[in-house]
Tab-separated table of C-alpha atoms and ligand atoms in Angstrom:
chain	number	residue	atom	x	y	z
A	1	MET	CA	146.054	91.318	75.623
A	2	SER	CA	143.589	90.900	73.421
A	3	GLY	CA	144.078	93.727	71.481
A	4	THR	CA	140.573	94.722	71.254
A	5	ALA	CA	138.842	96.105	73.778
A	6	GLN	CA	136.023	94.309	74.486
A	7	GLY	CA	132.959	94.411	76.880
A	8	PRO	CA	132.316	91.304	79.701
A	9	ARG	CA	130.611	88.569	77.875
A	10	LEU	CA	126.716	88.180	79.393
A	11	ARG	CA	124.415	85.690	78.206
A	12	PRO	CA	122.856	86.019	75.215
A	13	SER	CA	119.645	85.552	76.335
A	14	LEU	CA	119.325	88.262	78.199
A	15	ALA	CA	118.734	90.456	74.791
A	16	GLY	CA	115.145	89.006	74.333
A	17	ILE	CA	113.871	90.464	77.513
A	18	PRO	CA	112.181	93.419	77.559
A	19	GLY	CA	112.419	95.388	79.980
A	20	TYR	CA	109.941	95.156	82.732
A	21	LYS	CA	107.327	98.928	81.893
A	22	ALA	CA	106.546	100.986	85.662
A	23	GLY	CA	103.356	102.675	85.490
A	24	LYS	CA	103.768	106.153	85.056
A	25	PRO	CA	104.474	108.256	88.105
A	26	ALA	CA	102.092	111.317	87.769
A	27	GLY	CA	103.320	115.137	88.068
A	28	ALA	CA	102.615	117.613	91.779
A	29	ASP	CA	99.253	118.410	89.496
A	30	ALA	CA	98.300	114.668	88.748
A	31	PHE	CA	97.030	111.771	90.136
A	32	LYS	CA	98.814	108.307	90.067
A	33	LEU	CA	95.859	105.399	88.025
A	34	SER	CA	98.937	103.608	87.083
A	35	SER	CA	100.733	101.585	89.043
A	36	ASN	CA	97.510	100.049	90.755
A	37	GLU	CA	98.460	101.426	93.748
A	38	ASN	CA	96.628	102.197	96.754
A	39	PRO	CA	95.141	105.650	97.239
A	40	TYR	CA	95.431	105.654	101.070
A	41	GLU	CA	98.121	107.005	103.470
A	42	PRO	CA	99.018	104.567	105.871
A	43	LEU	CA	97.012	103.942	108.999
A	44	PRO	CA	98.628	105.533	112.657
A	45	GLY	CA	99.919	102.103	113.509
A	46	VAL	CA	101.130	100.913	110.667
A	47	LEU	CA	103.154	103.456	109.843
A	48	GLU	CA	104.056	103.967	113.488
A	49	ALA	CA	105.479	100.329	113.530
A	50	ALA	CA	107.569	100.587	110.530
A	51	VAL	CA	109.179	104.383	112.114
A	52	ALA	CA	109.630	102.167	115.360
A	53	ALA	CA	111.896	99.681	112.903
A	54	ALA	CA	113.943	102.680	111.239
A	55	GLY	CA	115.215	103.364	114.539
A	56	SER	CA	117.290	99.982	114.586
A	57	PHE	CA	118.691	99.671	110.947
A	58	ASN	CA	122.317	99.566	111.180
A	59	ARG	CA	121.393	95.838	112.412
A	60	TYR	CA	120.166	93.624	109.719
A	61	PRO	CA	116.263	92.620	109.863
A	62	ASP	CA	114.976	89.027	110.961
A	63	ALA	CA	116.443	86.045	108.201
A	64	GLY	CA	113.616	84.198	109.212
A	65	VAL	CA	110.908	86.646	109.305
A	66	THR	CA	109.109	84.683	111.711
A	67	GLU	CA	107.102	87.020	113.750
A	68	LEU	CA	105.312	87.703	109.888
A	69	THR	CA	105.178	84.430	108.609
A	70	GLU	CA	103.732	83.366	112.563
A	71	GLU	CA	101.052	85.834	112.069
A	72	LEU	CA	100.422	84.693	108.646
A	73	ALA	CA	100.667	80.270	109.107
A	74	LYS	CA	97.927	82.173	112.067
A	75	ARG	CA	95.464	83.707	109.430
A	76	PHE	CA	96.000	81.432	106.887
A	77	GLY	CA	95.662	77.871	108.976
A	78	VAL	CA	98.990	77.042	107.557
A	79	PRO	CA	101.507	75.763	108.911
A	80	ALA	CA	104.047	78.561	108.620
A	81	GLU	CA	106.652	76.034	106.670
A	82	HIS	CA	104.233	76.428	103.894
A	83	VAL	CA	105.124	81.211	104.087
A	84	ALA	CA	107.468	81.708	102.216
A	85	LEU	CA	108.043	85.729	102.475
A	86	GLY	CA	110.266	87.733	100.080
A	87	THR	CA	110.183	91.757	98.741
A	88	GLY	CA	107.525	92.150	97.124
A	89	SER	CA	105.569	89.300	94.893
A	90	VAL	CA	107.090	89.551	92.003
A	91	THR	CA	110.840	88.389	94.226
A	92	VAL	CA	108.231	85.653	95.484
A	93	ALA	CA	106.889	84.797	91.539
A	94	GLN	CA	110.656	84.756	90.560
A	95	SER	CA	112.077	82.752	92.755
A	96	LEU	CA	109.114	79.542	92.453
A	97	VAL	CA	110.287	80.344	88.542
A	98	LEU	CA	113.905	79.959	89.583
A	99	ALA	CA	113.344	76.787	91.422
A	100	THR	CA	111.011	75.182	89.339
A	101	ALA	CA	112.292	76.192	85.328
A	102	GLY	CA	115.649	76.340	83.808
A	103	PRO	CA	117.042	76.522	79.954
A	104	ASP	CA	115.232	74.188	78.172
A	105	ASP	CA	111.765	74.001	80.180
A	106	GLU	CA	108.468	76.110	79.894
A	107	VAL	CA	106.872	78.881	82.237
A	108	MET	CA	102.671	79.361	81.059
A	109	PHE	CA	101.350	81.776	81.645
A	110	ALA	CA	97.434	84.245	79.485
A	111	TRP	CA	97.980	86.687	77.889
A	112	ARG	CA	97.776	89.107	78.894
A	113	SER	CA	98.645	89.399	81.703
A	114	PHE	CA	101.180	90.375	84.628
A	115	GLU	CA	104.060	92.084	82.765
A	116	ALA	CA	106.239	91.044	84.620
A	117	TYR	CA	106.111	86.771	83.142
A	118	PRO	CA	107.676	86.821	81.018
A	119	ILE	CA	110.955	88.631	82.797
A	120	ILE	CA	110.780	85.761	85.656
A	121	THR	CA	111.224	83.193	83.391
A	122	GLN	CA	113.617	84.403	80.458
A	123	ILE	CA	116.058	86.062	83.746
A	124	ALA	CA	115.304	82.246	84.353
A	125	GLY	CA	116.729	81.093	80.252
A	126	ALA	CA	112.934	79.007	80.637
A	127	THR	CA	110.488	79.694	77.466
A	128	PRO	CA	107.514	81.185	78.047
A	129	VAL	CA	104.446	80.751	76.443
A	130	ALA	CA	102.124	83.523	75.847
A	131	VAL	CA	98.232	81.697	75.315
A	132	PRO	CA	96.111	84.600	74.575
A	133	LEU	CA	93.248	85.559	76.655
A	134	THR	CA	89.419	84.411	75.505
A	135	ALA	CA	87.508	87.019	73.714
A	136	GLY	CA	85.137	88.129	76.895
A	137	GLU	CA	89.408	88.585	78.046
A	138	GLU	CA	89.332	85.476	80.155
A	139	HIS	CA	92.183	82.568	80.737
A	140	ASP	CA	91.105	79.940	77.942
A	141	LEU	CA	92.146	77.412	80.236
A	142	ASP	CA	91.197	74.618	77.322
A	143	ALA	CA	94.567	76.295	75.451
A	144	MET	CA	96.632	76.434	78.577
A	145	LEU	CA	96.254	73.130	79.310
A	146	ALA	CA	96.156	71.606	75.242
A	147	ALA	CA	99.665	73.698	75.167
A	148	ILE	CA	101.174	71.711	78.435
A	149	THR	CA	104.056	69.582	76.436
A	150	PRO	CA	106.423	67.769	79.278
A	151	ARG	CA	108.983	70.865	79.211
A	152	THR	CA	105.839	72.563	81.122
A	153	ARG	CA	107.611	73.352	83.777
A	154	LEU	CA	104.838	75.785	86.046
A	155	ILE	CA	102.343	77.681	84.661
A	156	PHE	CA	100.722	81.407	86.137
A	157	VAL	CA	97.046	82.002	86.609
A	158	CYS	CA	96.447	85.323	87.139
A	159	ASN	CA	93.193	85.583	89.630
A	160	PRO	CA	91.569	88.167	88.973
A	161	ASN	CA	93.570	88.823	86.023
A	162	ASN	CA	96.066	92.031	86.143
A	163	PRO	CA	95.547	94.249	83.636
A	164	THR	CA	91.738	93.145	82.913
A	165	GLY	CA	90.201	92.364	86.361
A	166	VAL	CA	88.520	89.423	85.188
A	167	ALA	CA	88.463	85.747	87.939
A	168	ILE	CA	88.431	82.775	86.802
A	169	ARG	CA	84.658	80.721	89.132
A	170	ARG	CA	85.636	77.674	90.796
A	171	PRO	CA	84.174	74.714	89.095
A	172	GLU	CA	86.289	76.011	85.846
A	173	LEU	CA	89.409	76.488	87.755
A	174	GLU	CA	88.785	73.522	89.689
A	175	ARG	CA	88.326	71.290	86.134
A	176	PHE	CA	91.640	73.099	85.467
A	177	LEU	CA	93.103	71.967	88.147
A	178	ASP	CA	92.516	68.733	88.455
A	179	ALA	CA	93.612	68.517	84.353
A	180	VAL	CA	97.235	69.887	84.892
A	181	PRO	CA	99.839	66.856	85.555
A	182	SER	CA	100.714	67.081	89.383
A	183	ASP	CA	103.736	67.725	88.539
A	184	VAL	CA	103.739	70.690	86.722
A	185	LEU	CA	103.429	73.437	89.562
A	186	VAL	CA	100.223	76.145	90.337
A	187	VAL	CA	100.546	79.427	90.847
A	188	VAL	CA	97.443	80.708	91.536
A	189	ASP	CA	98.019	85.025	90.951
A	190	GLU	CA	96.252	86.741	94.233
A	191	ALA	CA	97.425	89.811	93.761
A	192	TYR	CA	93.989	91.410	94.298
A	193	ARG	CA	92.060	88.627	95.766
A	194	GLU	CA	91.595	91.389	99.143
A	195	PHE	CA	89.419	92.674	96.234
A	196	LEU	CA	87.581	90.446	94.745
A	197	ARG	CA	83.224	90.336	95.523
A	198	ASP	CA	82.376	87.755	93.673
A	199	GLU	CA	81.687	84.850	95.258
A	200	GLN	CA	81.948	82.344	93.284
A	201	VAL	CA	85.908	82.621	92.724
A	202	PRO	CA	86.931	80.552	94.487
A	203	ASP	CA	90.179	81.003	97.634
A	204	GLY	CA	93.232	80.240	96.219
A	205	ILE	CA	93.904	79.165	99.300
A	206	ASP	CA	91.286	76.228	99.810
A	207	LEU	CA	92.703	74.540	96.555
A	208	TYR	CA	95.911	74.504	97.616
A	209	ARG	CA	94.925	72.344	100.410
A	210	ASP	CA	94.761	69.390	99.011
A	211	ARG	CA	96.725	69.423	96.281
A	212	ALA	CA	100.146	69.770	96.542
A	213	ASN	CA	101.043	71.332	92.961
A	214	VAL	CA	99.707	74.401	93.458
A	215	CYS	CA	100.993	77.358	95.690
A	216	VAL	CA	99.259	80.335	96.235
A	217	LEU	CA	101.088	84.026	95.529
A	218	ARG	CA	99.579	86.776	98.231
A	219	THR	CA	101.058	90.532	98.290
A	220	PHE	CA	100.993	93.101	100.938
A	221	SER	CA	101.340	96.301	98.118
A	222	LYS	CA	97.566	96.620	97.462
A	223	ALA	CA	94.620	96.803	99.160
A	224	TYR	CA	97.500	96.595	102.606
A	225	GLY	CA	99.108	99.761	101.405
A	226	LEU	CA	102.560	98.293	101.545
A	227	ALA	CA	103.768	98.793	97.996
A	228	GLY	CA	107.050	100.933	98.213
A	229	LEU	CA	108.115	98.245	101.051
A	230	ARG	CA	108.043	95.890	99.077
A	231	VAL	CA	106.910	92.561	101.211
A	232	GLY	CA	104.486	89.753	99.704
A	233	PHE	CA	104.459	85.668	100.858
A	234	ALA	CA	104.125	82.129	98.504
A	235	ILE	CA	102.060	79.503	100.747
A	236	ALA	CA	103.275	75.920	99.183
A	237	HIS	CA	103.266	73.108	100.632
A	238	GLU	CA	106.859	71.916	101.866
A	239	PRO	CA	109.643	70.395	99.002
A	240	VAL	CA	108.432	74.126	96.975
A	241	ALA	CA	108.463	76.255	100.658
A	242	GLU	CA	111.896	74.997	100.813
A	243	ALA	CA	112.745	75.488	97.740
A	244	LEU	CA	111.361	78.787	97.575
A	245	ARG	CA	113.602	79.861	100.965
A	246	LYS	CA	116.495	78.275	99.124
A	247	VAL	CA	116.553	80.221	95.730
A	248	SER	CA	115.685	83.064	98.164
A	249	LEU	CA	118.779	85.870	98.794
A	250	PRO	CA	119.358	86.529	103.169
A	251	PHE	CA	117.637	89.731	104.208
A	252	GLY	CA	115.671	90.765	101.789
A	253	VAL	CA	112.865	91.785	103.923
A	254	SER	CA	113.444	93.841	105.978
A	255	GLN	CA	112.583	94.845	109.624
A	256	LEU	CA	110.513	97.614	108.906
A	257	ALA	CA	108.509	96.680	105.971
A	258	GLN	CA	108.228	93.066	108.899
A	259	ASP	CA	107.028	94.854	111.327
A	260	ALA	CA	104.692	97.277	109.150
A	261	ALA	CA	102.982	94.429	107.578
A	262	VAL	CA	102.072	92.426	110.897
A	263	ALA	CA	100.801	95.524	112.039
A	264	SER	CA	98.724	95.231	108.840
A	265	LEU	CA	96.789	92.458	109.768
A	266	ARG	CA	96.543	93.515	113.108
A	267	ALA	CA	94.777	96.283	111.473
A	268	GLU	CA	93.175	94.612	108.782
A	269	ASP	CA	89.344	96.264	109.729
A	270	ALA	CA	90.196	99.277	109.233
A	271	LEU	CA	92.321	99.057	105.695
A	272	LEU	CA	89.774	97.150	105.248
A	273	VAL	CA	87.263	100.129	105.016
A	274	ARG	CA	89.108	101.726	103.081
A	275	VAL	CA	88.847	98.495	100.356
A	276	GLN	CA	85.080	98.103	101.024
A	277	ALA	CA	85.620	102.094	99.191
A	278	LEU	CA	88.091	101.431	96.954
A	279	VAL	CA	85.380	98.122	95.692
A	280	GLU	CA	82.592	101.308	95.747
A	281	GLU	CA	84.609	103.455	93.645
A	282	ARG	CA	84.726	101.342	91.066
A	283	GLU	CA	82.130	99.968	90.843
A	284	ARG	CA	80.402	102.981	90.239
A	285	VAL	CA	83.503	103.448	87.551
A	286	SER	CA	82.234	100.338	86.128
A	287	ALA	CA	78.172	101.575	84.772
A	288	GLY	CA	79.619	104.932	84.834
A	289	LEU	CA	81.773	103.735	81.866
A	290	VAL	CA	78.854	101.335	80.340
A	291	GLU	CA	75.791	104.848	80.439
A	292	GLN	CA	78.348	106.159	78.392
A	293	GLY	CA	78.124	103.135	75.956
A	294	TRP	CA	82.125	100.874	76.279
A	295	THR	CA	81.526	97.526	77.464
A	296	VAL	CA	83.413	96.462	80.008
A	297	VAL	CA	84.741	93.708	81.176
A	298	ASP	CA	84.233	92.595	84.907
A	299	SER	CA	87.304	93.685	86.979
A	300	GLN	CA	87.324	92.464	90.207
A	301	ALA	CA	90.681	94.182	91.854
A	302	ASN	CA	91.334	97.751	91.614
A	303	PHE	CA	90.948	98.563	88.385
A	304	VAL	CA	89.469	98.903	84.726
A	305	TRP	CA	90.163	97.665	81.533
A	306	LEU	CA	90.116	99.376	78.258
A	307	ARG	CA	90.505	97.686	75.323
A	308	LEU	CA	90.820	100.387	72.996
A	309	GLY	CA	93.219	99.235	70.261
A	310	GLU	CA	95.051	101.395	68.061
A	311	ARG	CA	93.279	104.238	70.044
A	312	THR	CA	94.899	103.430	72.750
A	313	GLY	CA	97.907	105.867	73.028
A	314	ASP	CA	95.568	108.773	71.887
A	315	PHE	CA	93.154	108.127	75.703
A	316	ALA	CA	95.911	107.835	77.691
A	317	ALA	CA	97.533	111.336	76.646
A	318	ALA	CA	94.182	112.282	76.683
A	319	ALA	CA	94.225	111.046	80.214
A	320	ALA	CA	97.673	112.933	81.059
A	321	ALA	CA	96.495	116.223	79.785
A	322	ALA	CA	93.252	116.422	82.178
A	323	GLY	CA	95.077	115.630	85.078
A	324	VAL	CA	95.630	110.838	85.283
A	325	VAL	CA	98.143	108.996	84.437
A	326	VAL	CA	96.855	105.910	83.128
A	327	ARG	CA	98.537	102.219	82.240
A	328	PRO	CA	98.926	102.298	78.712
A	329	PHE	CA	99.600	98.583	76.669
A	330	ALA	CA	100.490	99.841	73.111
A	331	GLY	CA	97.990	98.842	70.189
A	332	GLU	CA	95.610	96.615	73.175
A	333	GLY	CA	94.704	99.155	75.638
A	334	VAL	CA	94.313	101.000	78.878
A	335	ARG	CA	94.339	99.561	82.769
A	336	VAL	CA	93.625	102.891	84.930
A	337	THR	CA	93.859	101.800	88.703
A	338	ILE	CA	91.013	103.099	90.961
A	339	GLY	CA	92.090	105.572	93.317
A	340	GLU	CA	90.581	109.289	94.690
A	341	THR	CA	86.796	109.592	93.631
A	342	GLU	CA	89.029	112.901	92.116
A	343	ALA	CA	90.866	111.012	89.949
A	344	ASN	CA	88.349	108.669	89.419
A	345	ASP	CA	85.840	111.054	87.994
A	346	ILE	CA	88.488	112.795	85.703
A	347	PHE	CA	88.962	109.540	83.641
A	348	LEU	CA	85.515	109.017	83.790
A	349	SER	CA	85.275	112.327	82.344
A	350	VAL	CA	87.884	111.489	80.117
A	351	ALA	CA	86.291	108.592	79.077
A	352	GLN	CA	82.842	110.652	77.857
A	353	ALA	CA	84.843	112.925	75.612
A	354	PHE	CA	86.195	110.122	73.897
A	355	ARG	CA	83.853	108.400	73.524
A	356	ALA	CA	82.139	111.555	71.733
A	357	GLU	CA	84.365	111.011	69.068
A	358	LEU	CA	84.417	107.266	68.481
B	1	LIG	N1	101.062	89.676	90.748
B	1	LIG	C1	101.026	90.220	89.755
B	1	LIG	C2	98.707	90.415	89.005
B	1	LIG	C3	100.525	91.760	89.751
B	1	LIG	O1	100.061	93.088	89.227
B	1	LIG	C4	101.517	92.183	90.683
B	1	LIG	C5	101.792	93.806	90.255
B	1	LIG	N2	101.532	94.912	89.277
B	1	LIG	C6	101.947	91.212	91.603
B	1	LIG	C7	101.733	90.532	91.505
B	1	LIG	C8	103.348	91.925	92.954
B	1	LIG	O2	103.373	92.760	93.183
B	1	LIG	P1	104.843	93.113	94.283
B	1	LIG	O3	105.442	92.329	94.219
B	1	LIG	O4	104.187	95.129	94.352
B	1	LIG	O5	104.321	91.827	95.826
C-alpha cells in the first residue's frame, strides 16, 4: 500500500474537455427558449403509446429496435440495415466518432456549430479541428476542404447549422462532398431538417444514396417533440451502420421511446402542422427583428441567432428578466428557440428595447 492516498488515475485528456452546457431551465414564470425544444405537448396518440409501453418497463426493450427501424426504412426508402438508432442523435454522433476516430485522428466541424462535436471528439481521444464560419455565418466549405489532412477521419456538416440556422444549398454541398476523400466519413447532421423551407437545400438522404462515405443524422427530439425520450438515428451505408451497432451499448433506446417514435411517425400529419406553425412564427420573428434594425441571417431551423459579441450576456440577462430564457454563447451571440407566440413576443420586445440602447 502506498503511503500517500491517491485517487484513481483518470485519462489526462479528459481535463481539456469542456462540459456540455445544456440550455438553462426556466422557472415556473418563464419560457424556456434555450434548448430548441418543441413547445407543444405530446399528441394524444403518441402519449398513449408511451403510457402503454410504461406498463412493461420491468422488461428490457427490443434490442434491435425492430419496429421503428422498419418504419424508418420504409419511410425513407432505404434498407433496414442502413438504419442505426441511439439514445438521441447526440449518442449516435458519438458512436460515429468512436467508430471512425481515435488518438492521432482528427474530427472536423465548422465552428460555431453543435457544441457536442468537440466534446465527443475528445472523449474518443481524437483531435477536434474547428473551422470558423464565414463572416456571413456560413460553413466555410473551402476552408474545411483545405483543412483535411491524412489524419481526418470524420467531418460533421450541420445542415441547417446550430446555432446560426443557416443552411447549405445543393451545389455547394455536392461540390464539397465530391471533393472530400472517399475514406473520410461525412456526417450530415439534419437535426432540424423538418423546419427547412428553402427548396435549394438538399435532403441528405438523397446525397447519401450513391456516396458510400456520407451518412445522415436525424432526431425525434425537435420537430417530433420527443426530446425527453431520447431517440435519434443515422442512415448510413452498411459498413458504417454495422460499425455503429458494434460501438453502441445494448438496450439504449427504451421501449417507451421506440413505441412513441413509431406513433409519432404515424401521427406525422398532425405533427407537421405544428412544425409549419413554428416555421411561420420563425418567419414572423425574423421579420420583426429585421424591422427593428437587426441583421439576421436566414434561419432554416426552429431558432434564430443574434450575433451580439460583448453584449451577449447583457442580452441574455435582459431576456431572463423579461421572462424568456435564451441560450447565450459568451462573447458571440444568443440563440433563441422559436416557442409559444407569447414567448416569441416577449423576446421581440426585449430585442426592441435592446436595439434602442445600442
Ligand atoms: N445535432 C444537432 C445539430 C443538435 O442541435 C442537437 C440537439 N441540440 C443534436 C444533434 C442532438 O439532439 P438529440 O440527442 O436530442 O437527438
